[in-house]
Amino acid sequence: MDERVVRETVRDLWARPALESLSGFVEIPALSPAFDSAWERTGHLRAAVEHVRAWLARRPIEGATVEVVELPGRTPVLLLDVPARDATNPATAVVYGHLDKQPAAGEWSPGLGPWQPVVKDGKLYGRGAGDDGYAAYAAAAALEALHAAGGRHARTVVLLETGEESGSPDLAAYLDHLAGRLGHVGLVVCLDTAGADYERLWLATSLRGIAFLDVTVRVLTSGVHSGHGSGIVPSSFRVLRELLDRIEDPRTGEIKLAECNVEVPADRLAEVRLAVAEGFHSPSLPLAEGVRMVSDDPVELVLNNTWRTTLSVTGAAGLPPLLDAGNVLRPFTSLKLSFRLPPTADSGAALRAIEKALTTDVPFGAQVEIGRAEAADGWNATPRAPWLESTLDQVSEHVFGKPWRALGLGGTIPFLGLFGRAYPDAQFVVTGPRGPGNNAHVPDEWLHLEQTERVTEAVAHILHAHATA
């Protein structure tokens, strides 16, 4: 394979055709179904799929087929299927991305907008540019570059779903539907994560799971004057606070339930220590003046964010706005509880333990109602094969000029758990060009174009190495 041709082809594609089409993709408000329940009627998701399908169909990739697959009542999936080229490895490589988007999420800076592509200072601004529309173009560009350079690859299927921002509720059905067609999958390349800088290749090696629920504590059928009822009827807030203290140590934030805790694997602990030693700590956050982080040890902060359970109260009801709050003993208090779980924790068991702690022997016999309870497992990568380890080293030297690094991520991406269960023997490369400040999910989202070129080139090299692994 001519590495020079790979690099030039990738750069040429991102200089114009890929960038132009991705900019057109940004213009489409293809909100994920969680944010557009009428997605079938509005048609934006299908418009985004058709936009990308048409671009893929025009690419000169020998033998490639492009197809939209849509199961009844589910969001569509777009497939680019490329037959093997000079490969001895019979296993399929799957490259994953998604085409659904988050909403605008507030005011964007002057001159920018969620559906307005703007290229400035080496960045493409617009919703879905980095999360995750670029993935379709990077995957196709990597394959096109391989063909132009005389490279090889096993059969490769680029799978682009349209429900990831809603938790990938349809993906399991599609993996089942496509199982026979995909065959034995030996490599999964996921292009939907972020790294800690824009200078090297970053791999995500774990993601936390999640459990969330609404909990309501009710003590009265209607509110009463606090002068009449307080001291006689317990405060619903106090009861709920006591229930939460069964789960979380209010001083340290440690979760007390055994089902929510795991031992950090030795290889993941080593990754964290190496990254911290090289200066990659927890993400920069907009702390209020005078606020301290929960630990002075940067290793502990990273582990807290990637391998330990944390509780966030993300919503509340039953509490009037401050200006409207009179002297009333309120009938109920409701909270939305969100638990980020360790990658290897059983999310179902964790959720059951949480519900039990909230509903057993409730103080004063107060009523407890649980609603909208859901859970999703995290993901922990399988050990890397020698061929992949050596390829990552070579790619880092020739493409990035710096060693690659790996870290766990504190968020939850349900599809990786689905892929992990569907393809337990596959090698996983979970990467992407996003990094600090890229603003995914919030105003002014942008894609770092030079890093995108490098990641695309890296994917080409990894597919080439997998062909004979």
Short mmCIF file of C-alpha atoms in Angstrom, two decimals:
data_model
loop_
_atom_site.label_atom_id
_atom_site.label_comp_id
_atom_site.label_asym_id
_atom_site.label_seq_id
_atom_site.Cartn_x
_atom_site.Cartn_y
_atom_site.Cartn_z
CA MET A 1 0.00 0.00 0.00
CA ASP A 2 1.28 3.44 -0.95
CA GLU A 3 0.94 5.43 2.28
CA ARG A 4 1.55 8.69 0.45
CA VAL A 5 -1.47 8.06 -1.78
CA VAL A 6 -3.61 7.21 1.25
CA ARG A 7 -2.73 10.54 2.86
CA GLU A 8 -3.21 12.57 -0.32
CA THR A 9 -6.54 10.94 -1.12
CA VAL A 10 -7.85 11.53 2.38
CA ARG A 11 -6.74 15.17 2.32
CA ASP A 12 -8.25 15.76 -1.13
CA LEU A 13 -11.58 14.29 -0.07
CA TRP A 14 -11.78 16.35 3.09
CA ALA A 15 -10.61 19.49 1.26
CA ARG A 16 -13.71 19.57 -0.87
CA PRO A 17 -16.18 16.73 -1.66
CA ALA A 18 -16.52 15.28 1.85
CA LEU A 19 -16.53 18.70 3.51
CA GLU A 20 -19.09 20.09 1.06
CA SER A 21 -21.48 17.18 1.56
CA LEU A 22 -21.01 17.18 5.34
CA SER A 23 -21.82 20.90 5.31
CA GLY A 24 -25.05 20.07 3.50
CA PHE A 25 -25.78 17.43 6.12
CA VAL A 26 -25.40 20.07 8.86
CA GLU A 27 -28.23 22.08 7.24
CA ILE A 28 -30.74 19.27 7.86
CA PRO A 29 -32.39 19.45 11.34
CA ALA A 30 -32.41 15.66 11.66
CA LEU A 31 -33.36 15.51 15.33
CA SER A 32 -33.26 12.14 17.03
CA PRO A 33 -36.72 10.69 17.78
CA ALA A 34 -36.37 11.54 21.47
CA PHE A 35 -36.48 15.20 20.40
CA ASP A 36 -38.83 14.84 17.42
CA SER A 37 -41.59 12.35 18.15
CA ALA A 38 -43.12 13.18 14.77
CA TRP A 39 -39.93 12.33 12.88
CA GLU A 40 -41.77 10.20 10.33
CA ARG A 41 -44.01 13.15 9.43
CA THR A 42 -41.36 15.87 9.52
CA GLY A 43 -39.07 13.79 7.31
CA HIS A 44 -35.78 15.28 8.47
CA LEU A 45 -34.20 11.97 9.48
CA ARG A 46 -35.00 10.44 6.12
CA ALA A 47 -33.69 13.56 4.38
CA ALA A 48 -30.39 13.20 6.21
CA VAL A 49 -30.18 9.52 5.29
CA GLU A 50 -30.93 10.27 1.65
CA HIS A 51 -28.36 13.08 1.59
CA VAL A 52 -25.60 10.79 2.83
CA ARG A 53 -26.81 7.82 0.75
CA ALA A 54 -26.58 9.86 -2.43
CA TRP A 55 -23.02 10.97 -1.64
CA LEU A 56 -21.90 7.44 -0.79
CA ALA A 57 -23.46 6.10 -4.00
CA ARG A 58 -21.32 8.50 -6.04
CA ARG A 59 -18.02 7.37 -4.51
CA PRO A 60 -15.74 5.31 -6.80
CA ILE A 61 -15.38 2.36 -4.42
CA GLU A 62 -15.27 -0.81 -6.47
CA GLY A 63 -18.06 -3.28 -5.70
CA ALA A 64 -19.71 -1.09 -3.06
CA THR A 65 -23.46 -1.17 -2.54
CA VAL A 66 -25.46 1.40 -0.62
CA GLU A 67 -28.80 0.50 0.92
CA VAL A 68 -31.34 1.95 3.34
CA VAL A 69 -32.78 -0.72 5.63
CA GLU A 70 -35.94 0.15 7.55
CA LEU A 71 -37.82 -2.26 9.78
CA PRO A 72 -41.50 -1.47 10.43
CA GLY A 73 -41.96 1.18 13.09
CA ARG A 74 -38.22 1.78 13.51
CA THR A 75 -35.79 4.48 12.46
CA PRO A 76 -33.86 3.69 9.29
CA VAL A 77 -30.31 2.37 9.00
CA LEU A 78 -27.96 3.20 6.13
CA LEU A 79 -25.47 0.54 5.00
CA LEU A 80 -22.39 0.86 2.81
CA ASP A 81 -21.28 -2.70 1.99
CA VAL A 82 -17.86 -3.12 0.38
CA PRO A 83 -16.59 -6.59 -0.62
CA ALA A 84 -13.17 -7.79 0.52
CA ARG A 85 -10.15 -6.63 -1.44
CA ASP A 86 -7.01 -8.83 -1.43
CA ALA A 87 -7.82 -10.05 2.09
CA THR A 88 -7.07 -13.38 3.75
CA ASN A 89 -9.14 -12.57 6.84
CA PRO A 90 -12.70 -13.86 6.32
CA ALA A 91 -14.15 -11.83 9.19
CA THR A 92 -16.23 -8.74 8.49
CA ALA A 93 -15.17 -5.28 9.63
CA VAL A 94 -18.04 -3.05 10.78
CA VAL A 95 -17.58 0.73 10.93
CA TYR A 96 -20.24 2.49 13.00
CA GLY A 97 -21.61 6.02 13.00
CA HIS A 98 -24.98 7.74 13.40
CA LEU A 99 -26.91 10.41 11.50
CA ASP A 100 -29.42 11.66 14.09
CA LYS A 101 -28.73 14.86 15.99
CA GLN A 102 -29.26 16.68 19.24
CA PRO A 103 -31.44 19.83 19.23
CA ALA A 104 -30.03 23.37 19.04
CA ALA A 105 -29.80 23.52 22.87
CA GLY A 106 -29.84 27.30 23.26
CA GLU A 107 -28.40 30.37 21.59
CA TRP A 108 -25.34 29.98 19.37
CA SER A 109 -22.66 32.61 19.01
CA PRO A 110 -23.15 35.45 16.50
CA GLY A 111 -22.61 34.22 12.96
CA LEU A 112 -23.15 30.58 13.96
CA GLY A 113 -26.24 28.39 14.10
CA PRO A 114 -27.14 24.73 14.54
CA TRP A 115 -28.24 24.29 10.91
CA GLN A 116 -25.76 26.78 9.44
CA PRO A 117 -22.43 25.21 8.39
CA VAL A 118 -19.53 27.60 8.92
CA VAL A 119 -15.85 26.79 8.31
CA LYS A 120 -13.61 28.96 10.45
CA ASP A 121 -10.12 28.50 11.90
CA GLY A 122 -9.86 24.90 10.70
CA LYS A 123 -13.22 23.91 12.20
CA LEU A 124 -16.61 23.09 10.73
CA TYR A 125 -19.33 24.54 12.98
CA GLY A 126 -22.87 23.15 13.03
CA ARG A 127 -24.99 20.56 14.76
CA GLY A 128 -24.08 17.01 13.80
CA ALA A 129 -20.78 17.89 12.14
CA GLY A 130 -18.74 16.13 14.82
CA ASP A 131 -21.50 14.14 16.49
CA ASP A 132 -21.64 12.18 14.31
CA GLY A 133 -22.18 13.06 10.67
CA TYR A 134 -18.47 13.10 9.85
CA ALA A 135 -18.29 9.33 10.53
CA ALA A 136 -20.06 8.40 7.28
CA TYR A 137 -17.60 10.49 5.26
CA ALA A 138 -14.52 9.35 7.18
CA ALA A 139 -15.41 5.67 6.70
CA ALA A 140 -16.00 6.06 2.97
CA ALA A 141 -12.91 8.22 2.55
CA ALA A 142 -10.76 5.61 4.30
CA LEU A 143 -12.03 2.90 1.94
CA GLU A 144 -11.64 5.09 -1.13
CA ALA A 145 -8.08 5.93 -0.09
CA LEU A 146 -7.26 2.25 0.38
CA HIS A 147 -8.49 1.45 -3.13
CA ALA A 148 -6.55 4.34 -4.64
CA ALA A 149 -3.35 3.30 -2.85
CA GLY A 150 -3.48 -0.41 -3.66
CA GLY A 151 -4.40 -1.31 -0.09
CA ARG A 152 -6.46 -4.23 1.09
CA HIS A 153 -9.33 -4.76 3.49
CA ALA A 154 -11.67 -7.50 4.59
CA ARG A 155 -15.33 -7.19 3.76
CA THR A 156 -16.33 -3.89 5.35
CA VAL A 157 -19.82 -2.71 6.27
CA VAL A 158 -20.38 0.89 7.28
CA LEU A 159 -23.48 0.93 9.51
CA LEU A 160 -25.11 4.31 10.15
CA GLU A 161 -28.08 4.33 12.50
CA THR A 162 -30.51 7.18 13.21
CA GLY A 163 -31.43 6.68 16.86
CA GLU A 164 -28.18 6.94 18.83
CA GLU A 165 -29.04 10.26 20.48
CA SER A 166 -32.21 8.57 21.76
CA GLY A 167 -30.28 5.66 23.29
CA SER A 168 -30.23 3.40 20.18
CA PRO A 169 -33.60 1.77 20.95
CA ASP A 170 -33.80 0.18 17.48
CA LEU A 171 -30.22 -0.98 17.07
CA ALA A 172 -30.62 -4.38 18.76
CA ALA A 173 -33.42 -5.25 16.33
CA TYR A 174 -31.24 -4.27 13.38
CA LEU A 175 -28.26 -6.26 14.65
CA ASP A 176 -30.53 -9.30 14.90
CA HIS A 177 -32.03 -8.61 11.47
CA LEU A 178 -28.60 -8.18 9.85
CA ALA A 179 -26.77 -10.94 11.75
CA GLY A 180 -26.85 -13.44 8.91
CA ARG A 181 -25.85 -10.82 6.40
CA LEU A 182 -22.92 -9.50 8.40
CA GLY A 183 -21.62 -12.95 9.28
CA HIS A 184 -18.64 -13.27 11.60
CA VAL A 185 -17.52 -9.82 12.70
CA GLY A 186 -13.85 -9.58 13.63
CA LEU A 187 -13.38 -5.82 13.89
CA VAL A 188 -15.67 -3.01 15.04
CA VAL A 189 -14.54 0.56 14.40
CA CYS A 190 -16.73 3.06 16.23
CA LEU A 191 -16.31 6.67 15.15
CA ASP A 192 -18.39 8.37 17.85
CA THR A 193 -16.12 9.23 20.78
CA ALA A 194 -13.68 11.89 21.88
CA GLY A 195 -10.09 12.13 23.06
CA ALA A 196 -8.15 14.34 25.45
CA ASP A 197 -6.34 16.41 22.81
CA TYR A 198 -6.12 16.97 19.05
CA GLU A 199 -2.56 15.74 18.57
CA ARG A 200 -2.71 11.95 18.87
CA LEU A 201 -4.97 8.97 18.32
CA TRP A 202 -7.22 8.31 21.31
CA LEU A 203 -9.03 5.06 21.99
CA ALA A 204 -11.95 4.72 24.37
CA THR A 205 -11.61 1.44 26.24
CA SER A 206 -14.65 1.64 28.50
CA LEU A 207 -17.93 3.47 28.96
CA ARG A 208 -20.08 3.66 32.03
CA GLY A 209 -23.56 2.19 32.19
CA ILE A 210 -26.60 4.07 33.42
CA ALA A 211 -29.68 3.68 35.58
CA PHE A 212 -32.28 6.38 35.99
CA LEU A 213 -35.70 6.75 37.53
CA ASP A 214 -38.23 9.20 38.90
CA VAL A 215 -38.94 8.87 42.63
CA THR A 216 -41.81 10.59 44.43
CA VAL A 217 -42.36 10.71 48.19
CA ARG A 218 -45.92 11.64 49.14
CA VAL A 219 -47.09 12.50 52.66
CA LEU A 220 -50.36 14.42 52.09
CA THR A 221 -53.19 14.41 49.57
CA SER A 222 -52.91 18.21 49.33
CA GLY A 223 -50.71 20.93 50.75
CA VAL A 224 -51.48 22.53 54.12
CA HIS A 225 -50.34 25.66 55.93
CA SER A 226 -46.93 24.88 57.44
CA GLY A 227 -48.05 26.46 60.70
CA HIS A 228 -50.77 23.80 60.99
CA GLY A 229 -48.96 20.74 59.71
CA SER A 230 -45.20 21.03 60.32
CA GLY A 231 -43.97 19.01 63.25
CA ILE A 232 -47.00 16.76 62.92
CA VAL A 233 -46.53 15.38 59.40
CA PRO A 234 -42.98 14.69 58.19
CA SER A 235 -41.67 16.76 55.32
CA SER A 236 -41.65 14.82 52.07
CA PHE A 237 -38.26 16.38 51.33
CA ARG A 238 -36.83 15.10 54.60
CA VAL A 239 -38.09 11.57 53.95
CA LEU A 240 -36.64 11.61 50.45
CA ARG A 241 -33.33 12.95 51.75
CA GLU A 242 -33.15 10.08 54.25
CA LEU A 243 -33.88 7.54 51.52
CA LEU A 244 -31.09 8.97 49.33
CA ASP A 245 -28.67 8.72 52.25
CA ARG A 246 -29.22 4.94 52.17
CA ILE A 247 -27.75 4.95 48.67
CA GLU A 248 -25.15 7.73 48.68
CA ASP A 249 -22.78 8.95 51.37
CA PRO A 250 -23.68 12.68 51.41
CA ARG A 251 -20.16 13.66 52.48
CA THR A 252 -18.07 11.68 49.98
CA GLY A 253 -20.55 10.85 47.23
CA GLU A 254 -19.67 7.16 47.54
CA ILE A 255 -22.48 4.82 46.55
CA LYS A 256 -23.18 2.31 49.29
CA LEU A 257 -24.93 -0.44 47.30
CA ALA A 258 -22.73 -3.42 46.43
CA GLU A 259 -24.55 -3.92 43.13
CA CYS A 260 -23.32 -0.51 41.98
CA ASN A 261 -19.62 -1.08 42.60
CA VAL A 262 -16.90 -3.11 40.87
CA GLU A 263 -13.15 -3.54 41.14
CA VAL A 264 -11.26 -1.51 38.57
CA PRO A 265 -9.38 -3.89 36.22
CA ALA A 266 -5.60 -3.68 36.41
CA ASP A 267 -5.19 -2.75 32.72
CA ARG A 268 -7.65 0.11 33.00
CA LEU A 269 -5.97 1.39 36.14
CA ALA A 270 -2.64 1.35 34.30
CA GLU A 271 -4.15 3.34 31.41
CA VAL A 272 -5.41 5.98 33.79
CA ARG A 273 -2.10 6.30 35.60
CA LEU A 274 -0.18 6.61 32.32
CA ALA A 275 -2.52 9.29 30.97
CA VAL A 276 -2.39 11.27 34.21
CA ALA A 277 1.41 11.00 34.34
CA GLU A 278 1.49 12.58 30.87
CA GLY A 279 -0.71 15.45 31.94
CA PHE A 280 -4.14 14.25 30.80
CA HIS A 281 -6.38 14.75 33.81
CA SER A 282 -10.11 15.13 34.27
CA PRO A 283 -11.85 17.48 31.80
CA SER A 284 -11.78 21.22 32.33
CA LEU A 285 -15.06 22.29 33.93
CA PRO A 286 -16.62 25.72 34.63
CA LEU A 287 -16.30 25.61 38.42
CA ALA A 288 -17.97 28.38 40.40
CA GLU A 289 -15.59 30.58 42.35
CA GLY A 290 -14.17 28.85 45.42
CA VAL A 291 -15.46 25.36 44.55
CA ARG A 292 -13.01 22.48 45.04
CA MET A 293 -13.06 19.16 43.21
CA VAL A 294 -13.96 16.08 45.23
CA SER A 295 -10.33 14.91 45.41
CA ASP A 296 -6.85 16.37 45.07
CA ASP A 297 -5.63 13.16 43.41
CA PRO A 298 -6.07 13.36 39.60
CA VAL A 299 -6.04 9.56 39.30
CA GLU A 300 -8.97 9.35 41.71
CA LEU A 301 -10.85 12.00 39.75
CA VAL A 302 -10.47 10.06 36.50
CA LEU A 303 -11.52 6.81 38.17
CA ASN A 304 -14.51 8.55 39.75
CA ASN A 305 -15.55 9.72 36.30
CA THR A 306 -15.00 6.42 34.47
CA TRP A 307 -15.19 3.43 36.82
CA ARG A 308 -17.27 4.46 39.82
CA THR A 309 -20.96 5.02 40.29
CA THR A 310 -22.13 8.58 40.69
CA LEU A 311 -25.57 9.99 41.46
CA SER A 312 -26.85 13.18 39.85
CA VAL A 313 -30.23 14.70 40.66
CA THR A 314 -31.21 16.03 37.24
CA GLY A 315 -34.76 17.23 37.84
CA ALA A 316 -37.38 17.96 40.49
CA ALA A 317 -41.13 18.45 40.85
CA GLY A 318 -43.41 19.44 43.70
CA LEU A 319 -41.24 22.45 44.47
CA PRO A 320 -42.72 25.81 43.40
CA PRO A 321 -40.48 28.59 42.06
CA LEU A 322 -38.86 30.58 44.85
CA LEU A 323 -40.96 33.68 44.22
CA ASP A 324 -44.15 31.60 44.50
CA ALA A 325 -43.12 29.52 47.50
CA GLY A 326 -45.42 30.25 50.46
CA ASN A 327 -45.44 28.78 53.95
CA VAL A 328 -46.86 25.46 52.84
CA LEU A 329 -46.14 21.90 53.91
CA ARG A 330 -46.04 20.42 50.42
CA PRO A 331 -47.82 17.13 49.70
CA PHE A 332 -44.96 15.52 47.73
CA THR A 333 -41.43 15.86 46.44
CA SER A 334 -40.25 14.22 43.20
CA LEU A 335 -36.69 13.88 41.94
CA LYS A 336 -35.15 12.55 38.75
CA LEU A 337 -32.20 10.36 39.74
CA SER A 338 -29.45 9.52 37.28
CA PHE A 339 -26.80 6.95 38.21
CA ARG A 340 -23.69 6.50 36.08
CA LEU A 341 -22.55 2.92 36.64
CA PRO A 342 -19.17 1.18 36.25
CA PRO A 343 -18.59 -0.33 32.79
CA THR A 344 -18.82 -3.93 34.02
CA ALA A 345 -21.69 -3.50 36.50
CA ASP A 346 -24.98 -5.32 35.89
CA SER A 347 -27.24 -2.32 35.29
CA GLY A 348 -30.42 -4.31 35.88
CA ALA A 349 -29.21 -5.57 39.24
CA ALA A 350 -28.07 -2.06 40.16
CA LEU A 351 -31.46 -0.59 39.30
CA ARG A 352 -33.27 -3.23 41.35
CA ALA A 353 -31.02 -2.52 44.34
CA ILE A 354 -31.69 1.20 44.03
CA GLU A 355 -35.45 0.67 43.86
CA LYS A 356 -35.34 -1.64 46.88
CA ALA A 357 -33.41 0.93 48.93
CA LEU A 358 -35.98 3.59 48.08
CA THR A 359 -39.10 1.53 48.79
CA THR A 360 -38.26 -0.71 51.78
CA ASP A 361 -39.12 0.37 55.35
CA VAL A 362 -39.88 3.91 54.29
CA PRO A 363 -39.74 6.38 57.21
CA PHE A 364 -43.17 7.25 58.67
CA GLY A 365 -44.86 4.98 56.16
CA ALA A 366 -44.68 7.69 53.48
CA GLN A 367 -45.81 6.67 50.01
CA VAL A 368 -43.02 6.12 47.48
CA GLU A 369 -43.73 5.99 43.76
CA ILE A 370 -41.15 4.90 41.18
CA GLY A 371 -41.60 5.88 37.55
CA ARG A 372 -39.77 5.74 34.21
CA ALA A 373 -37.10 3.42 35.55
CA GLU A 374 -34.59 2.27 32.94
CA ALA A 375 -31.06 0.92 32.83
CA ALA A 376 -28.37 0.19 30.25
CA ASP A 377 -25.10 -1.69 30.66
CA GLY A 378 -21.75 -0.09 30.07
CA TRP A 379 -18.92 -1.50 27.99
CA ASN A 380 -15.36 -2.64 28.55
CA ALA A 381 -13.15 -3.44 25.56
CA THR A 382 -11.79 -6.90 24.95
CA PRO A 383 -7.98 -7.23 25.17
CA ARG A 384 -6.24 -5.93 22.07
CA ALA A 385 -4.76 -8.49 19.68
CA PRO A 386 -1.04 -8.20 18.83
CA TRP A 387 -1.80 -7.17 15.22
CA LEU A 388 -3.94 -4.28 16.43
CA GLU A 389 -1.44 -3.20 19.07
CA SER A 390 1.39 -3.03 16.52
CA THR A 391 -0.83 -1.28 13.96
CA LEU A 392 -1.79 1.40 16.49
CA ASP A 393 1.89 1.96 17.22
CA GLN A 394 2.72 2.32 13.53
CA VAL A 395 -0.23 4.59 12.83
CA SER A 396 0.66 6.81 15.75
CA GLU A 397 4.23 7.17 14.54
CA HIS A 398 3.49 7.77 10.85
CA VAL A 399 0.21 9.70 11.01
CA PHE A 400 0.22 11.55 14.32
CA GLY A 401 3.87 11.66 15.32
CA LYS A 402 2.93 10.94 18.93
CA PRO A 403 2.04 7.71 20.78
CA TRP A 404 -1.61 6.73 20.95
CA ARG A 405 -3.32 6.66 24.31
CA ALA A 406 -6.43 5.07 25.79
CA LEU A 407 -8.91 6.19 28.41
CA GLY A 408 -12.33 5.28 29.65
CA LEU A 409 -15.21 7.68 29.10
CA GLY A 410 -17.62 8.79 31.79
CA GLY A 411 -20.69 8.81 29.59
CA THR A 412 -22.96 6.04 28.36
CA ILE A 413 -23.26 4.92 24.75
CA PRO A 414 -25.73 2.00 24.72
CA PHE A 415 -24.81 0.81 21.24
CA LEU A 416 -21.31 -0.22 22.34
CA GLY A 417 -22.81 -2.57 24.90
CA LEU A 418 -25.02 -3.97 22.15
CA PHE A 419 -22.04 -4.46 19.83
CA GLY A 420 -20.00 -5.98 22.64
CA ARG A 421 -22.68 -8.58 23.31
CA ALA A 422 -23.35 -9.24 19.62
CA TYR A 423 -19.66 -9.63 18.70
CA PRO A 424 -17.84 -10.80 21.84
CA ASP A 425 -14.76 -11.97 19.93
CA ALA A 426 -14.29 -8.85 17.84
CA GLN A 427 -11.51 -6.32 18.21
CA PHE A 428 -12.81 -2.82 19.01
CA VAL A 429 -11.35 0.48 17.88
CA VAL A 430 -13.45 3.21 19.47
CA THR A 431 -12.12 6.58 18.43
CA GLY A 432 -12.93 9.91 16.84
CA PRO A 433 -11.63 13.43 16.19
CA ARG A 434 -13.64 15.15 18.93
CA GLY A 435 -11.78 16.54 21.92
CA PRO A 436 -11.78 19.33 24.48
CA GLY A 437 -14.20 22.17 23.77
CA ASN A 438 -15.89 20.59 20.73
CA ASN A 439 -19.32 21.41 22.21
CA ALA A 440 -21.21 18.29 21.21
CA HIS A 441 -24.81 18.55 22.51
CA VAL A 442 -24.45 22.26 23.35
CA PRO A 443 -24.26 25.47 21.28
CA ASP A 444 -21.38 26.06 18.85
CA GLU A 445 -20.61 22.39 18.12
CA TRP A 446 -17.59 22.04 15.85
CA LEU A 447 -15.45 19.47 14.08
CA HIS A 448 -11.64 19.75 14.07
CA LEU A 449 -10.90 19.21 10.37
CA GLU A 450 -7.18 18.41 10.57
CA GLN A 451 -7.73 15.83 13.31
CA THR A 452 -10.56 14.38 11.24
CA GLU A 453 -8.14 13.86 8.36
CA ARG A 454 -5.70 12.07 10.66
CA VAL A 455 -8.38 9.84 12.16
CA THR A 456 -9.62 8.97 8.67
CA GLU A 457 -6.11 8.03 7.62
CA ALA A 458 -5.73 5.92 10.77
CA VAL A 459 -8.94 4.02 9.96
CA ALA A 460 -7.56 3.20 6.51
CA HIS A 461 -4.38 1.75 8.03
CA ILE A 462 -6.33 -0.29 10.59
CA LEU A 463 -8.62 -1.77 7.92
CA HIS A 464 -5.55 -2.59 5.82
CA ALA A 465 -3.90 -4.44 8.73
CA HIS A 466 -7.10 -6.30 9.62
CA ALA A 467 -7.29 -7.75 6.11
CA THR A 468 -4.50 -10.22 6.88
CA ALA A 469 -4.80 -10.47 10.66
#
